[in-house]
XYZ file of C-alpha atoms in Angstrom:
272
model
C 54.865 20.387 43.211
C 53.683 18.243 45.799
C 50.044 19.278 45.548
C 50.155 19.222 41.792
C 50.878 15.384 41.689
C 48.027 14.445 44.522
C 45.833 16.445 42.376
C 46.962 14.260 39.223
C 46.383 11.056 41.447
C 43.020 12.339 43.045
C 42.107 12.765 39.144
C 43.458 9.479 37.708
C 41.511 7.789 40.583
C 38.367 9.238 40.335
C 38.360 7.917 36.806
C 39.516 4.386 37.339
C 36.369 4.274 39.484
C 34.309 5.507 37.143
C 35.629 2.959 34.514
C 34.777 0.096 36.916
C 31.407 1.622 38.232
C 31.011 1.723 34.361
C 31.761 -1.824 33.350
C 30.177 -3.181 36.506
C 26.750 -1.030 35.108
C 27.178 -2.917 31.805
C 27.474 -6.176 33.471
C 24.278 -5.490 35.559
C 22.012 -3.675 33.074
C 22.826 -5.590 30.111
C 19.771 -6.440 28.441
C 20.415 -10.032 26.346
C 19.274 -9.709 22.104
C 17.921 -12.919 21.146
C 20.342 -13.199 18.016
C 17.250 -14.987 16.494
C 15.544 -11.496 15.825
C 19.006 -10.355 13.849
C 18.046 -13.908 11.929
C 14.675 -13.042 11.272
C 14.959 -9.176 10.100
C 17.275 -10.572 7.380
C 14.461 -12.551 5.973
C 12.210 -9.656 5.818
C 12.498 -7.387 2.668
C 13.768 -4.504 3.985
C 10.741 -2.211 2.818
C 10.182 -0.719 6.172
C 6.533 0.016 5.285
C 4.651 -0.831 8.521
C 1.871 -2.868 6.688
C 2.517 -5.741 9.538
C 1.576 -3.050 12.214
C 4.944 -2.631 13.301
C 7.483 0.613 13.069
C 9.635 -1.504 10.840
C 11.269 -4.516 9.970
C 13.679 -4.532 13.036
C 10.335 -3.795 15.496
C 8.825 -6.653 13.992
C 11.615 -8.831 14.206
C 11.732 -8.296 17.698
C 8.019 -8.526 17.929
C 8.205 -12.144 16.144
C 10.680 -13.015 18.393
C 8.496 -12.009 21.776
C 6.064 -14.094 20.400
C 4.408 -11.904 17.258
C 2.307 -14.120 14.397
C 5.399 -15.435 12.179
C 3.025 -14.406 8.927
C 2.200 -10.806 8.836
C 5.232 -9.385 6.331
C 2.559 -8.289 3.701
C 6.004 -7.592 1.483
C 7.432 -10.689 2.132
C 4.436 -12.970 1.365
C 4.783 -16.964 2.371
C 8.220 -16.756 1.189
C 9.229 -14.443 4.289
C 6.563 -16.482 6.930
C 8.033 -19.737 5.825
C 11.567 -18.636 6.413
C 10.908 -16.876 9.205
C 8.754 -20.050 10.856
C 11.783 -22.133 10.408
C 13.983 -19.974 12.277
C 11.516 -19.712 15.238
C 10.210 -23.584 14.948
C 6.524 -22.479 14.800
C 4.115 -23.286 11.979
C 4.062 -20.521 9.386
C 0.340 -20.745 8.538
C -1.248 -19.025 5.771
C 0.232 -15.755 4.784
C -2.009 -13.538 3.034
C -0.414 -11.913 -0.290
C -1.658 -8.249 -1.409
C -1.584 -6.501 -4.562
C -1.666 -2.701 -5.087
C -4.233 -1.559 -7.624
C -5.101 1.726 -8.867
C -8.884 2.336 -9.195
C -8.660 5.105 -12.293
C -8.702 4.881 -15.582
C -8.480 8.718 -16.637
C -5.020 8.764 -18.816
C -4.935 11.580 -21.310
C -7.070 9.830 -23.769
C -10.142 9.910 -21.406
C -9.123 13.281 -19.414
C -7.953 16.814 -20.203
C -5.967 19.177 -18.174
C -8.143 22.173 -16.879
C -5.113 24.330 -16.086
C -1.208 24.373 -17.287
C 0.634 23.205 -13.788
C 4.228 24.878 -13.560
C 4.305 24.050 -9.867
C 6.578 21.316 -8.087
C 6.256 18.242 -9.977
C 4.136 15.951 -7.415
C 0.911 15.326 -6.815
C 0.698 16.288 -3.428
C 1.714 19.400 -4.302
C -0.757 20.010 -7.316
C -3.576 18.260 -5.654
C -3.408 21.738 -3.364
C -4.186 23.484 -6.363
C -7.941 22.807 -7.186
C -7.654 19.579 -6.336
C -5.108 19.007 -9.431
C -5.011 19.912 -12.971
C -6.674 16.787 -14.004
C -10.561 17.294 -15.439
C -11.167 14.762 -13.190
C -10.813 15.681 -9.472
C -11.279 12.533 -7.983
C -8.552 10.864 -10.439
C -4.697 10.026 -10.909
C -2.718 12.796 -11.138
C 0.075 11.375 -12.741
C 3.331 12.824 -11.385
C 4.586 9.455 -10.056
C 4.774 10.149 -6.075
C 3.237 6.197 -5.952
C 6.213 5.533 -8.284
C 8.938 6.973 -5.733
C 7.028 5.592 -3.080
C 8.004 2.106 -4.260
C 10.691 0.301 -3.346
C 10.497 -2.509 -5.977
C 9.735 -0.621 -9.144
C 5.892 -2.058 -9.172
C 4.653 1.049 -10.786
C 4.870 3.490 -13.387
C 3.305 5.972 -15.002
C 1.518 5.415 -18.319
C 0.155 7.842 -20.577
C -0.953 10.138 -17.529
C -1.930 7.601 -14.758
C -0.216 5.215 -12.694
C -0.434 1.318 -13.301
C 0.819 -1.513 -11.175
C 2.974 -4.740 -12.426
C 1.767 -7.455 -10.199
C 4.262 -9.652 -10.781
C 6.410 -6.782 -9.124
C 4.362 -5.633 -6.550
C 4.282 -6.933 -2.816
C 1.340 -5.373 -1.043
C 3.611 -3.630 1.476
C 1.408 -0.646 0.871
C 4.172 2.256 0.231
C 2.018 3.525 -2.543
C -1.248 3.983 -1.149
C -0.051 6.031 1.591
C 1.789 8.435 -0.815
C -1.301 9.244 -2.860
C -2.955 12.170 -1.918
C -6.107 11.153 -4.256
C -6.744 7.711 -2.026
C -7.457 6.110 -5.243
C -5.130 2.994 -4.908
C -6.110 -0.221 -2.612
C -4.941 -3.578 -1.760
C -6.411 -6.646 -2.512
C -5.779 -10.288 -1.244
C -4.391 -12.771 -3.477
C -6.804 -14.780 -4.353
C -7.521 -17.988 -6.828
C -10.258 -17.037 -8.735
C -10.729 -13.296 -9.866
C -12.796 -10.859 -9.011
C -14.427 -7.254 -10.709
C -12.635 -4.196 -9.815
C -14.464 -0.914 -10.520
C -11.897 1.672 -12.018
C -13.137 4.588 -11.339
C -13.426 6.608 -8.220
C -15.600 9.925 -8.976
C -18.389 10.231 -7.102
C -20.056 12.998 -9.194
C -23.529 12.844 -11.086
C -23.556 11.016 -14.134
C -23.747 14.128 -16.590
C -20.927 15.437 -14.332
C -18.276 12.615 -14.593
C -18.898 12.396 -18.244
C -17.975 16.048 -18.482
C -14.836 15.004 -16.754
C -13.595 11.558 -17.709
C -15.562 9.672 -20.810
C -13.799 6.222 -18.902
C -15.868 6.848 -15.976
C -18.465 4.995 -13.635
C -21.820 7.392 -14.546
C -24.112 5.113 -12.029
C -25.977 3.894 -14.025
C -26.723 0.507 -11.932
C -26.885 -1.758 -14.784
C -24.036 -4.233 -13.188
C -26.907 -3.983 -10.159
C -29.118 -5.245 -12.187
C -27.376 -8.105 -13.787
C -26.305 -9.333 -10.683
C -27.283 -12.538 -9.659
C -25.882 -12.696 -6.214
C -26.520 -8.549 -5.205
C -23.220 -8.506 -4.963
C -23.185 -4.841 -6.562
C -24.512 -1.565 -5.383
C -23.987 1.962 -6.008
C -22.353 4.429 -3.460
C -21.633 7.667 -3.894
C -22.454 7.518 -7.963
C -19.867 4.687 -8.188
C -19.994 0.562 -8.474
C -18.709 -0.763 -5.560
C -18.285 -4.627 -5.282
C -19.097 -6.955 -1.905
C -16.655 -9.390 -2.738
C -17.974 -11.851 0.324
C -21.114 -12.484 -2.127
C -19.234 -11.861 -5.623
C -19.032 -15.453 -7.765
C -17.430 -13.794 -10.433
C -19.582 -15.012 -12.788
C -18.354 -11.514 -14.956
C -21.880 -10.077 -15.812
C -20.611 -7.134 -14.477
C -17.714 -6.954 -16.563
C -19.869 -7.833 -20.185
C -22.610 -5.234 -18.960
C -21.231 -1.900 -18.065
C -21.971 0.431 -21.034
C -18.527 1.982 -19.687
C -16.200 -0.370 -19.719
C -14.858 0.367 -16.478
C -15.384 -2.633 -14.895
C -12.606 -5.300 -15.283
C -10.824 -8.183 -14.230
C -7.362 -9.252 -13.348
C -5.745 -12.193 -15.121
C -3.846 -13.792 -12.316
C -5.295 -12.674 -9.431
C -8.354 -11.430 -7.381
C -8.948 -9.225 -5.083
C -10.263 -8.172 -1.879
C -9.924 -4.290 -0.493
C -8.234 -3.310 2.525
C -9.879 0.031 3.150
């Protein structure tokens, strides 16, 4: 009996001095969270989306608070810097705003299907298939994986192709990453608009016509009418240097394809 209660005692002891060696660890090694980084993720959106470079909105939070630029939430625009500037007592600076933007114009009135898809219902997963069922293999496939990539209902899909509400969208990216065509960007906010070519196949004239009748064919008229050479052709397609653009719209009133346009209320620069 004897040796069954010092074995009970040798027992309870060794744990009470593991519960102090425990709290005295906690005292030692506890690392201090600057409750202003709590403050701060509550300002940011929430989107999670890694266009300020960081893993997500806590990371940057922490970042902002170790001494990160107050200004680079894409998602949360100048709304989210201003707020967040306040919080640190730094000056929030400018704050770049981005808008998504889909460079296709190949809905169902300009494309056909090639082949009846009965596959899962993404585009990732019919892009494996010859590139997708769309005539057009460089264009939108339509099946909405930009649409569940969004988390503020920016986008939807629209007789066969994707289109972006502006007013909606934030920049923060989501959908670009979830196309497997690469055919939407980001632009900077910007006061004055700009051209946007909407088209992305880089086939032969005679070949994209095959393929989309809403496509860029090449033809390097907007080259020509430019007054600034602000327009060149790559790969069969317009593409527009908007460092020397003036948007003076001779772009826009010349392409025999109408596939040049611009934005109402805002402009745009690409982000790669």
């Amino acid at each position: 009996m004897n040796t069954i209660i010092l074995a009970s005692l040798v027992i309870a002891a060794i744990g009470l001095l593991g519960a102090v060696l425990l709290v005295v660890a906690s005292k030692v090694f506890a690392v201090t969270e600057d409750e202003r980084a709590k403050a701060v993720e509550l300002v940011l959106p929430g989107a999670n989306c890694g266009s300020c470079g960081y893993a997500g909105c806590a990371a940057y939070a922490k970042a902002v608070v170790e001494g990160a630029p107050v200004n680079q939430c894409i998602a949360g625009g100048a709304a989210a810097a201003d707020k967040i500037a306040r919080i640190m007592g730094v000056e929030a600076g400018t704050a770049t705003e981005y808008k998504a933007m889909v460079a296709c114009r190949g809905d169902l009135s300009h494309t056909k299907k090639r082949y009846e898809y009965h596959g899962i219902p993404t585009c990732a997963a019919c892009n494996v298939l010859y590139n997708g069922d769309s005539s057009c293999p460089f264009g939108c496939l339509g099946f909405g994986d930009c649409t569940k990539a969004c988390k503020f209902g920016a986008i939807e899909i629209v007789d066969g192709i994707a289109h972006v509400d502006p007013e909606k969208c934030t920049g923060c990216g989501a959908c670009k990453a979830a196309c497997p065509k690469r055919i939407i960007f980001l632009y900077a906010y910007k006061e004055e608009p700009k051209p946007i070519v909407m088209c992305s196949n880089h086939k032969k004239a005679v070949d994209t016509r095959r393929e989309c009748t809403a496509g860029c064919i090449g033809c390097g008229k907007c080259v020509r009418n430019c007054p600034v050479e602000a327009i060149s052709i790559h790969d069969n397609v317009a593409r527009v240097d908007y460092d020397k653009c003036i948007s003076c719209r001779k772009c826009v009133t010349n392409c025999p394809m109408n596939c040049i346009t611009i934005p109402e209320k805002w402009s745009v620069r690409e982000t790669g």
